[in-house]
């Protein structure tokens, strides 16, 4: 699939043209003059209060007899148009082309509300996101096939846009997000820790990353008792995956990203209810995000040193499974009392964070579908971020905002840290239901040294949608990848 930007599509036969139209009635600034009036008329016909991202199509005959499918997308208010809105609008337009034979598509960009390069990158990402489907294991002919798109033209009108780097970034991020979605979508029997390691090896090869996969014996030798405690109930061997990107000279790491990799979470002895347990295959979305993010960072050759850590295991009941009340020693040396075996994500993350620190990272972000409590607090539209110092937490939040991901800062004070102290060990992995997301963060915080800048992203509420959205099919959403890449880019730019 080829991407390029043009001032006007004159001379190019378009099978389809996507035009965002704002609630005020005006079409996107890049809309060709010959199509503007028609697009705005279509929008009026479908109603000025149309639900955002809804689409309407109109077959427009052109000179010479050729026809173009005009796809009008409700873009909301122009003053609210941002990066997230931009890629969602393009995704909605591409999704409206499912089941069509479209090969060449034009996208009218809005370059007044949004800088041109940002609009181009968001549009490239939006195209990628819309061309991902969850039904990879169906054997019957697809009733709603993807369009065979070969060329995408971004129409910028009078704007002067230097798009080469924007397209490069959009492709790297779009492919990374879809890779993360694909991993999280796979059934647990086909995406065991061993399978994740194999996929990570292929990813590392294509992106030019160094990879190391520690087996259980290596983890045991490093003292990862907390991580390995989660693996006790499963016959599938745990894998501790490490990717490294050296984008500058010198030792140390400018950023570490650590992702929770529970490839299936039954809850262990503290077993989950049967309803929706099949969805617990996506409990490795954090690991998928950091591996995918590392690949995009390497492909973009960002000038920083990065380490990505993905502790992967299943969490199952069994004769050897961890029992509530068991005590283990984490890699940090802190002893851990397991109160609830279904609070397992934090058990793998503490050893991942400690490993990253001992490798030389002073700035660490962990990503995890950690708690249902974060979805109770924030719903399905924001991830939560915890950490210290406040300046670093804000830097991570801003990286999300710039990349089009919504992140909300959450509290983490000494009262919560006191509540996760154990009577018989240093810390316990559960302090009750109230404030559950905060206690998960407080547990990880207990192993983070004072000289480390650390942020914890709880993506449990945004990692999976069980219904279709106008710009995205149901299933895994690939959150945090964009934030990771933007954060790395920001850190790298400060080193120049």
Short mmCIF file of C-alpha atoms in Angstrom, two decimals:
data_model
loop_
_atom_site.label_atom_id
_atom_site.label_comp_id
_atom_site.label_asym_id
_atom_site.label_seq_id
_atom_site.Cartn_x
_atom_site.Cartn_y
_atom_site.Cartn_z
CA UNK A 1 0.00 0.00 0.00
CA UNK A 2 1.43 3.34 -1.11
CA UNK A 3 0.79 6.73 0.53
CA UNK A 4 1.43 10.20 -0.88
CA UNK A 5 0.06 13.70 -0.46
CA UNK A 6 -1.14 15.91 -3.29
CA UNK A 7 -2.61 19.39 -3.55
CA UNK A 8 -5.42 18.08 -5.77
CA UNK A 9 -6.26 14.67 -7.26
CA UNK A 10 -6.58 16.13 -10.78
CA UNK A 11 -5.70 13.47 -13.32
CA UNK A 12 -5.94 10.61 -10.81
CA UNK A 13 -8.91 8.28 -11.05
CA UNK A 14 -10.18 7.77 -7.54
CA UNK A 15 -12.35 4.79 -6.71
CA UNK A 16 -13.35 6.53 -3.47
CA UNK A 17 -12.92 9.89 -1.80
CA UNK A 18 -13.25 10.31 1.98
CA UNK A 19 -14.38 13.77 3.09
CA UNK A 20 -14.78 14.79 6.75
CA UNK A 21 -17.62 17.29 7.20
CA UNK A 22 -17.91 19.25 10.44
CA UNK A 23 -21.01 19.79 12.50
CA UNK A 24 -21.03 23.44 11.42
CA UNK A 25 -21.53 22.21 7.84
CA UNK A 26 -18.12 22.82 6.26
CA UNK A 27 -16.00 20.15 4.63
CA UNK A 28 -12.34 19.54 5.47
CA UNK A 29 -9.95 22.17 4.13
CA UNK A 30 -8.33 19.77 1.68
CA UNK A 31 -11.60 18.84 -0.04
CA UNK A 32 -11.33 19.37 -3.81
CA UNK A 33 -13.42 22.31 -5.02
CA UNK A 34 -15.35 20.05 -7.38
CA UNK A 35 -16.48 17.82 -4.48
CA UNK A 36 -16.98 20.31 -1.66
CA UNK A 37 -20.54 21.32 -2.47
CA UNK A 38 -21.65 17.72 -2.99
CA UNK A 39 -20.03 16.54 0.25
CA UNK A 40 -21.67 19.31 2.25
CA UNK A 41 -25.02 18.57 0.59
CA UNK A 42 -24.71 14.87 1.52
CA UNK A 43 -23.95 15.89 5.11
CA UNK A 44 -27.03 18.12 5.24
CA UNK A 45 -29.20 15.35 3.84
CA UNK A 46 -28.11 12.96 6.58
CA UNK A 47 -28.75 15.64 9.22
CA UNK A 48 -26.46 18.21 10.79
CA UNK A 49 -26.64 16.44 14.17
CA UNK A 50 -25.44 13.09 12.80
CA UNK A 51 -23.62 10.94 15.27
CA UNK A 52 -19.91 11.57 15.13
CA UNK A 53 -18.00 9.18 12.83
CA UNK A 54 -21.20 8.12 11.08
CA UNK A 55 -20.80 7.85 7.31
CA UNK A 56 -22.90 8.44 4.21
CA UNK A 57 -21.93 7.42 0.69
CA UNK A 58 -22.82 8.99 -2.62
CA UNK A 59 -21.81 7.83 -6.08
CA UNK A 60 -20.49 10.84 -7.95
CA UNK A 61 -20.20 10.75 -11.74
CA UNK A 62 -17.21 12.61 -13.11
CA UNK A 63 -16.23 13.89 -16.54
CA UNK A 64 -15.36 11.04 -18.85
CA UNK A 65 -17.93 8.74 -17.29
CA UNK A 66 -15.84 7.55 -14.33
CA UNK A 67 -17.55 7.29 -10.95
CA UNK A 68 -16.15 7.95 -7.49
CA UNK A 69 -17.68 6.70 -4.30
CA UNK A 70 -17.89 9.80 -2.07
CA UNK A 71 -17.71 8.85 1.62
CA UNK A 72 -18.78 11.67 3.92
CA UNK A 73 -17.76 11.26 7.57
CA UNK A 74 -19.32 13.26 10.42
CA UNK A 75 -16.28 14.88 12.07
CA UNK A 76 -17.90 16.70 15.00
CA UNK A 77 -17.02 20.29 15.77
CA UNK A 78 -14.03 21.77 13.98
CA UNK A 79 -12.74 23.36 17.21
CA UNK A 80 -12.54 19.87 18.77
CA UNK A 81 -10.63 18.32 15.86
CA UNK A 82 -7.39 16.79 17.16
CA UNK A 83 -5.05 13.89 16.44
CA UNK A 84 -7.38 11.27 17.87
CA UNK A 85 -10.38 12.67 16.02
CA UNK A 86 -8.33 12.76 12.80
CA UNK A 87 -7.37 9.10 12.77
CA UNK A 88 -10.81 8.02 13.93
CA UNK A 89 -12.46 9.92 11.07
CA UNK A 90 -10.18 8.32 8.48
CA UNK A 91 -10.73 4.88 10.01
CA UNK A 92 -14.49 5.38 9.82
CA UNK A 93 -14.18 6.34 6.15
CA UNK A 94 -12.05 3.32 5.29
CA UNK A 95 -14.40 1.02 7.19
CA UNK A 96 -17.27 2.31 5.06
CA UNK A 97 -15.35 0.87 2.08
CA UNK A 98 -15.35 -2.68 3.41
CA UNK A 99 -16.90 -5.04 0.84
CA UNK A 100 -16.01 -2.63 -1.98
CA UNK A 101 -13.43 -3.13 -4.72
CA UNK A 102 -11.66 0.15 -3.97
CA UNK A 103 -8.02 0.22 -5.00
CA UNK A 104 -7.29 3.95 -5.11
CA UNK A 105 -8.71 6.17 -2.38
CA UNK A 106 -8.36 9.86 -1.72
CA UNK A 107 -8.61 11.39 1.76
CA UNK A 108 -9.38 15.09 2.15
CA UNK A 109 -7.31 16.29 5.11
CA UNK A 110 -8.16 19.04 7.56
CA UNK A 111 -4.98 21.13 7.76
CA UNK A 112 -6.41 24.26 9.38
CA UNK A 113 -7.44 22.75 12.71
CA UNK A 114 -4.42 20.43 12.65
CA UNK A 115 -0.86 20.96 11.33
CA UNK A 116 -0.40 19.26 7.98
CA UNK A 117 2.28 16.74 8.99
CA UNK A 118 0.24 15.68 12.03
CA UNK A 119 -2.85 15.30 9.85
CA UNK A 120 -0.93 13.09 7.41
CA UNK A 121 0.52 10.84 10.13
CA UNK A 122 -2.88 10.48 11.82
CA UNK A 123 -4.47 9.58 8.48
CA UNK A 124 -1.85 6.91 7.73
CA UNK A 125 -2.46 5.40 11.15
CA UNK A 126 -6.22 5.56 10.62
CA UNK A 127 -5.98 3.65 7.36
CA UNK A 128 -3.97 0.90 9.04
CA UNK A 129 -6.32 0.64 12.00
CA UNK A 130 -9.37 0.25 9.72
CA UNK A 131 -7.76 -2.55 7.75
CA UNK A 132 -7.42 -4.85 10.75
CA UNK A 133 -10.02 -7.54 11.41
CA UNK A 134 -10.46 -9.97 14.34
CA UNK A 135 -11.93 -12.89 12.34
CA UNK A 136 -8.60 -14.45 11.39
CA UNK A 137 -9.60 -18.07 12.05
CA UNK A 138 -12.82 -18.23 10.02
CA UNK A 139 -12.74 -20.83 7.26
CA UNK A 140 -15.84 -19.65 5.37
CA UNK A 141 -15.67 -16.93 2.74
CA UNK A 142 -15.66 -13.49 4.30
CA UNK A 143 -19.07 -11.82 4.00
CA UNK A 144 -17.53 -8.38 4.47
CA UNK A 145 -14.06 -8.47 2.88
CA UNK A 146 -11.49 -5.74 3.21
CA UNK A 147 -11.04 -3.50 0.18
CA UNK A 148 -7.93 -4.23 -1.94
CA UNK A 149 -6.52 -0.72 -1.41
CA UNK A 150 -3.22 -0.11 -3.22
CA UNK A 151 -2.86 3.68 -3.28
CA UNK A 152 -3.92 6.35 -0.76
CA UNK A 153 -3.73 10.02 -1.72
CA UNK A 154 -3.89 12.60 1.04
CA UNK A 155 -5.38 15.78 -0.43
CA UNK A 156 -4.04 18.88 1.32
CA UNK A 157 -5.37 21.66 -0.90
CA UNK A 158 -3.41 24.88 -0.57
CA UNK A 159 -1.43 23.70 2.46
CA UNK A 160 2.30 23.07 2.10
CA UNK A 161 2.99 19.75 3.81
CA UNK A 162 6.33 17.96 4.12
CA UNK A 163 4.88 14.49 4.43
CA UNK A 164 7.73 11.98 3.97
CA UNK A 165 8.59 11.69 7.66
CA UNK A 166 4.93 11.85 8.67
CA UNK A 167 4.10 8.95 6.37
CA UNK A 168 7.09 7.00 7.68
CA UNK A 169 5.98 7.51 11.26
CA UNK A 170 2.37 6.69 10.46
CA UNK A 171 3.31 3.41 8.81
CA UNK A 172 5.60 2.38 11.69
CA UNK A 173 3.00 3.19 14.33
CA UNK A 174 0.05 1.81 12.37
CA UNK A 175 1.80 -1.49 11.74
CA UNK A 176 2.91 -1.70 15.37
CA UNK A 177 -0.60 -1.12 16.73
CA UNK A 178 -2.04 -3.77 14.43
CA UNK A 179 0.72 -6.21 15.41
CA UNK A 180 -0.17 -5.70 19.07
CA UNK A 181 -3.86 -6.19 18.27
CA UNK A 182 -3.12 -9.42 16.42
CA UNK A 183 -1.19 -10.87 19.35
CA UNK A 184 -3.91 -9.97 21.86
CA UNK A 185 -6.57 -11.42 19.56
CA UNK A 186 -5.02 -14.87 19.26
CA UNK A 187 -6.57 -17.66 21.37
CA UNK A 188 -4.47 -18.70 24.33
CA UNK A 189 -3.64 -22.12 22.90
CA UNK A 190 -2.04 -20.39 19.90
CA UNK A 191 -0.37 -17.56 21.83
CA UNK A 192 1.39 -19.22 24.74
CA UNK A 193 4.49 -17.58 26.27
CA UNK A 194 6.57 -19.67 23.87
CA UNK A 195 4.55 -18.40 20.91
CA UNK A 196 4.91 -14.79 22.10
CA UNK A 197 8.67 -15.27 22.26
CA UNK A 198 8.69 -16.66 18.71
CA UNK A 199 6.62 -13.73 17.42
CA UNK A 200 8.92 -11.32 19.26
CA UNK A 201 11.94 -12.92 17.59
CA UNK A 202 10.42 -12.38 14.14
CA UNK A 203 9.55 -8.80 15.07
CA UNK A 204 13.06 -8.14 16.34
CA UNK A 205 14.56 -9.48 13.12
CA UNK A 206 12.39 -7.24 10.94
CA UNK A 207 13.00 -4.13 13.06
CA UNK A 208 16.70 -4.58 13.79
CA UNK A 209 16.26 -5.12 17.53
CA UNK A 210 18.41 -7.26 19.79
CA UNK A 211 16.42 -10.00 21.54
CA UNK A 212 17.05 -12.18 24.55
CA UNK A 213 14.58 -14.71 25.94
CA UNK A 214 15.19 -15.91 29.50
CA UNK A 215 13.78 -19.30 30.42
CA UNK A 216 12.57 -20.27 33.88
CA UNK A 217 16.00 -21.47 35.02
CA UNK A 218 17.57 -18.14 34.05
CA UNK A 219 14.78 -16.25 35.82
CA UNK A 220 15.21 -18.39 38.90
CA UNK A 221 18.95 -17.69 38.93
CA UNK A 222 18.16 -13.95 38.87
CA UNK A 223 15.83 -14.32 41.85
CA UNK A 224 12.52 -13.66 40.04
CA UNK A 225 10.43 -15.51 42.60
CA UNK A 226 7.46 -13.18 42.21
CA UNK A 227 7.21 -13.63 38.43
CA UNK A 228 7.74 -17.39 38.60
CA UNK A 229 5.08 -17.80 41.32
CA UNK A 230 2.42 -17.00 38.73
CA UNK A 231 3.70 -19.74 36.40
CA UNK A 232 3.52 -22.55 38.95
CA UNK A 233 0.06 -23.78 37.95
CA UNK A 234 0.73 -24.04 34.21
CA UNK A 235 2.47 -26.68 32.12
CA UNK A 236 3.43 -23.97 29.64
CA UNK A 237 6.92 -22.65 30.46
CA UNK A 238 7.21 -18.98 31.31
CA UNK A 239 9.30 -16.73 29.06
CA UNK A 240 10.95 -13.45 30.00
CA UNK A 241 11.41 -11.53 26.74
CA UNK A 242 13.86 -8.63 26.41
CA UNK A 243 14.25 -6.38 23.35
CA UNK A 244 17.01 -3.78 23.07
CA UNK A 245 17.37 -0.80 20.75
CA UNK A 246 20.69 1.06 20.75
CA UNK A 247 20.03 4.28 18.90
CA UNK A 248 22.93 6.25 20.35
CA UNK A 249 26.46 5.64 21.51
CA UNK A 250 27.16 4.90 25.16
CA UNK A 251 25.83 2.67 27.88
CA UNK A 252 22.61 2.79 29.84
CA UNK A 253 19.02 3.13 28.75
CA UNK A 254 17.13 6.36 28.29
CA UNK A 255 13.80 4.55 28.60
CA UNK A 256 12.57 1.14 29.73
CA UNK A 257 9.10 -0.18 28.89
CA UNK A 258 7.76 -3.18 30.77
CA UNK A 259 4.57 -5.01 29.76
CA UNK A 260 2.38 -7.50 31.57
CA UNK A 261 2.32 -10.72 29.54
CA UNK A 262 -0.32 -13.01 31.04
CA UNK A 263 -1.24 -15.04 27.96
CA UNK A 264 -4.25 -16.48 29.75
CA UNK A 265 -5.61 -15.46 33.12
CA UNK A 266 -7.99 -17.87 34.81
CA UNK A 267 -7.40 -16.15 38.14
CA UNK A 268 -5.47 -19.17 39.40
CA UNK A 269 -6.75 -20.65 42.67
CA UNK A 270 -8.75 -17.43 43.15
CA UNK A 271 -10.54 -18.43 39.95
CA UNK A 272 -12.57 -15.96 37.92
CA UNK A 273 -16.26 -16.41 37.09
CA UNK A 274 -16.88 -18.34 33.88
CA UNK A 275 -18.63 -15.44 32.15
CA UNK A 276 -16.24 -13.76 29.70
CA UNK A 277 -13.24 -15.74 30.93
CA UNK A 278 -12.51 -16.56 27.28
CA UNK A 279 -11.52 -12.92 26.82
CA UNK A 280 -8.65 -13.33 29.26
CA UNK A 281 -6.47 -14.19 26.27
CA UNK A 282 -5.92 -10.43 25.92
CA UNK A 283 -4.37 -10.09 29.37
CA UNK A 284 -1.02 -9.90 27.59
CA UNK A 285 -1.93 -6.60 25.90
CA UNK A 286 0.72 -4.76 27.93
CA UNK A 287 3.45 -7.09 26.68
CA UNK A 288 2.15 -6.76 23.12
CA UNK A 289 2.20 -2.96 23.45
CA UNK A 290 5.81 -2.69 24.64
CA UNK A 291 7.11 -5.18 22.08
CA UNK A 292 5.23 -3.42 19.27
CA UNK A 293 6.30 0.00 20.53
CA UNK A 294 9.94 -1.09 20.56
CA UNK A 295 9.64 -2.24 16.94
CA UNK A 296 8.28 1.15 15.81
CA UNK A 297 11.02 2.97 17.72
CA UNK A 298 13.69 0.83 16.05
CA UNK A 299 12.19 1.21 12.56
CA UNK A 300 12.18 4.98 13.04
CA UNK A 301 15.82 4.80 14.23
CA UNK A 302 15.09 7.09 17.17
CA UNK A 303 18.39 8.24 18.73
CA UNK A 304 17.97 6.81 22.22
CA UNK A 305 18.72 3.56 24.00
CA UNK A 306 15.61 1.56 24.86
CA UNK A 307 14.96 -1.71 26.66
CA UNK A 308 11.59 -3.47 26.40
CA UNK A 309 10.74 -6.19 28.90
CA UNK A 310 7.82 -8.63 28.61
CA UNK A 311 7.45 -11.23 31.40
CA UNK A 312 5.07 -13.81 29.92
CA UNK A 313 3.24 -16.68 31.60
CA UNK A 314 -0.16 -18.28 32.03
CA UNK A 315 -2.05 -18.01 35.33
CA UNK A 316 -3.81 -21.32 35.94
CA UNK A 317 -4.94 -23.45 38.87
CA UNK A 318 -3.18 -26.77 39.32
CA UNK A 319 -1.44 -29.04 41.77
CA UNK A 320 1.61 -26.77 41.87
CA UNK A 321 -0.25 -23.47 41.65
CA UNK A 322 0.38 -20.65 44.08
CA UNK A 323 -2.10 -20.63 46.94
CA UNK A 324 -3.54 -17.60 48.71
CA UNK A 325 -1.24 -16.93 51.67
CA UNK A 326 1.94 -18.17 49.97
CA UNK A 327 5.06 -15.99 50.29
CA UNK A 328 7.75 -15.44 47.65
CA UNK A 329 10.86 -13.32 47.29
CA UNK A 330 10.89 -10.89 44.38
CA UNK A 331 13.97 -9.97 42.36
CA UNK A 332 14.19 -6.73 44.34
CA UNK A 333 14.66 -8.75 47.53
CA UNK A 334 11.27 -7.72 48.93
CA UNK A 335 9.10 -10.58 50.14
CA UNK A 336 5.58 -10.82 48.75
CA UNK A 337 2.50 -12.35 50.37
CA UNK A 338 -0.02 -13.50 47.76
CA UNK A 339 -3.47 -12.70 49.12
CA UNK A 340 -5.31 -13.14 45.82
CA UNK A 341 -3.87 -15.18 42.95
CA UNK A 342 -6.04 -13.18 40.54
CA UNK A 343 -3.93 -10.11 41.34
CA UNK A 344 -1.10 -11.71 39.39
CA UNK A 345 -0.16 -8.97 36.94
CA UNK A 346 1.61 -6.91 39.58
CA UNK A 347 3.56 -10.03 40.61
CA UNK A 348 5.15 -10.31 37.16
CA UNK A 349 5.60 -6.57 36.74
CA UNK A 350 7.66 -6.03 39.90
CA UNK A 351 10.34 -8.40 38.64
CA UNK A 352 10.17 -6.86 35.17
CA UNK A 353 10.65 -3.37 36.59
CA UNK A 354 13.53 -4.49 38.82
CA UNK A 355 15.23 -6.21 35.87
CA UNK A 356 14.96 -3.05 33.75
CA UNK A 357 16.44 -0.96 36.55
CA UNK A 358 19.35 -3.33 37.04
CA UNK A 359 20.04 -3.13 33.32
CA UNK A 360 20.66 0.58 33.78
CA UNK A 361 17.27 2.20 33.15
CA UNK A 362 16.48 5.28 35.25
CA UNK A 363 13.19 6.02 33.48
CA UNK A 364 10.62 3.18 33.40
CA UNK A 365 7.05 2.90 32.11
CA UNK A 366 5.08 -0.27 32.76
CA UNK A 367 1.93 -1.10 30.79
CA UNK A 368 -0.70 -3.56 31.94
CA UNK A 369 -4.30 -4.64 31.80
CA UNK A 370 -3.93 -4.64 35.56
CA UNK A 371 -7.31 -4.01 37.19
CA UNK A 372 -11.01 -3.99 36.45
CA UNK A 373 -11.10 -1.19 38.99
CA UNK A 374 -9.58 1.27 36.51
CA UNK A 375 -12.52 0.67 34.16
CA UNK A 376 -14.91 1.31 37.05
CA UNK A 377 -13.12 4.58 37.76
CA UNK A 378 -12.57 5.85 34.20
CA UNK A 379 -14.82 3.82 31.93
CA UNK A 380 -13.81 2.72 28.44
CA UNK A 381 -12.27 5.91 27.08
CA UNK A 382 -9.27 6.70 29.33
CA UNK A 383 -6.31 4.73 30.60
CA UNK A 384 -5.05 5.57 34.08
CA UNK A 385 -1.51 6.65 34.87
CA UNK A 386 0.24 6.52 38.24
CA UNK A 387 3.83 7.14 39.21
CA UNK A 388 6.51 9.52 40.42
CA UNK A 389 7.74 12.17 40.20
CA UNK A 390 4.73 14.19 39.07
CA UNK A 391 6.74 15.77 36.24
CA UNK A 392 7.39 12.38 34.64
CA UNK A 393 3.77 11.31 35.04
CA UNK A 394 2.74 14.50 33.26
CA UNK A 395 5.28 13.82 30.50
CA UNK A 396 3.68 10.42 29.90
CA UNK A 397 0.19 11.92 29.96
CA UNK A 398 1.22 14.55 27.42
CA UNK A 399 2.75 11.89 25.18
CA UNK A 400 -0.64 10.24 25.16
CA UNK A 401 -2.39 13.49 24.35
CA UNK A 402 -0.03 14.31 21.48
CA UNK A 403 -0.37 10.80 20.02
CA UNK A 404 -4.16 10.70 20.33
CA UNK A 405 -4.53 8.47 23.40
CA UNK A 406 -6.46 9.61 26.45
CA UNK A 407 -4.69 9.13 29.78
CA UNK A 408 -5.88 10.36 33.18
CA UNK A 409 -3.53 10.87 36.18
CA UNK A 410 -4.51 8.93 39.31
CA UNK A 411 -3.47 9.43 42.96
CA UNK A 412 -0.78 7.43 44.73
CA UNK A 413 0.02 8.56 48.27
CA UNK A 414 1.66 7.06 51.36
CA UNK A 415 -1.66 5.92 52.80
CA UNK A 416 -2.03 3.46 49.90
CA UNK A 417 1.56 2.36 50.27
CA UNK A 418 0.93 1.60 53.96
CA UNK A 419 -2.18 -0.41 53.11
CA UNK A 420 -0.27 -2.93 51.00
CA UNK A 421 2.18 -3.76 53.79
CA UNK A 422 1.86 -7.40 54.85
CA UNK A 423 1.70 -8.77 58.40
CA UNK A 424 4.12 -11.58 57.59
CA UNK A 425 6.07 -10.28 54.55
CA UNK A 426 7.14 -6.93 53.15
CA UNK A 427 4.14 -6.36 50.90
CA UNK A 428 0.90 -8.09 49.95
CA UNK A 429 -0.62 -8.16 46.49
CA UNK A 430 -4.16 -7.17 47.47
CA UNK A 431 -5.71 -4.72 49.92
CA UNK A 432 -9.37 -5.18 49.04
CA UNK A 433 -11.72 -3.98 46.32
CA UNK A 434 -11.92 -0.29 47.16
CA UNK A 435 -9.22 1.65 45.33
CA UNK A 436 -8.11 -1.52 43.58
CA UNK A 437 -6.31 0.23 40.74
CA UNK A 438 -4.36 2.40 43.18
CA UNK A 439 -3.31 -0.58 45.28
CA UNK A 440 -2.04 -2.32 42.16
CA UNK A 441 0.13 0.71 41.42
CA UNK A 442 1.25 0.95 45.06
CA UNK A 443 2.44 -2.65 44.96
CA UNK A 444 4.66 -1.97 41.93
CA UNK A 445 5.82 1.30 43.49
CA UNK A 446 7.20 -0.65 46.45
CA UNK A 447 10.08 -2.03 44.34
CA UNK A 448 10.88 1.19 42.45
CA UNK A 449 14.03 2.88 43.75
CA UNK A 450 13.90 6.55 44.73
CA UNK A 451 16.22 7.61 41.91
CA UNK A 452 13.99 6.10 39.19
CA UNK A 453 11.37 8.02 37.23
CA UNK A 454 8.45 5.59 36.93
CA UNK A 455 4.97 5.58 35.45
CA UNK A 456 2.38 2.81 35.48
CA UNK A 457 -0.26 2.71 32.72
CA UNK A 458 -3.35 0.68 33.59
CA UNK A 459 -4.99 -0.03 30.21
CA UNK A 460 -7.57 -2.59 31.36
CA UNK A 461 -10.50 -0.35 30.44
CA UNK A 462 -9.35 0.54 26.93
CA UNK A 463 -7.60 -2.61 25.69
CA UNK A 464 -10.68 -4.45 24.42
CA UNK A 465 -14.10 -3.48 23.08
CA UNK A 466 -16.82 -6.12 22.95
CA UNK A 467 -18.86 -4.21 20.36
CA UNK A 468 -18.04 -2.66 17.01
CA UNK A 469 -17.35 1.05 16.91
CA UNK A 470 -17.79 3.13 13.78
CA UNK A 471 -14.03 3.47 13.43
CA UNK A 472 -12.90 0.13 14.88
CA UNK A 473 -14.16 -3.45 14.93
CA UNK A 474 -14.75 -5.21 18.22
CA UNK A 475 -11.79 -6.85 19.88
CA UNK A 476 -8.31 -5.65 20.88
CA UNK A 477 -7.53 -1.97 20.38
CA UNK A 478 -3.74 -1.90 20.75
CA UNK A 479 -3.56 0.90 23.34
CA UNK A 480 -0.36 2.54 24.63
CA UNK A 481 1.72 1.84 21.51
CA UNK A 482 1.27 5.39 20.24
CA UNK A 483 2.04 6.84 23.67
CA UNK A 484 5.23 4.78 23.96
CA UNK A 485 6.51 5.90 20.57
CA UNK A 486 5.69 9.55 21.23
CA UNK A 487 7.36 9.43 24.67
CA UNK A 488 10.49 7.87 23.17
CA UNK A 489 10.50 10.47 20.41
CA UNK A 490 10.23 13.28 22.97
CA UNK A 491 13.09 11.88 25.07
CA UNK A 492 15.24 11.36 21.98
CA UNK A 493 14.65 14.93 20.79
CA UNK A 494 15.95 16.29 24.09
CA UNK A 495 19.20 14.33 23.63
CA UNK A 496 19.94 15.94 20.26
#
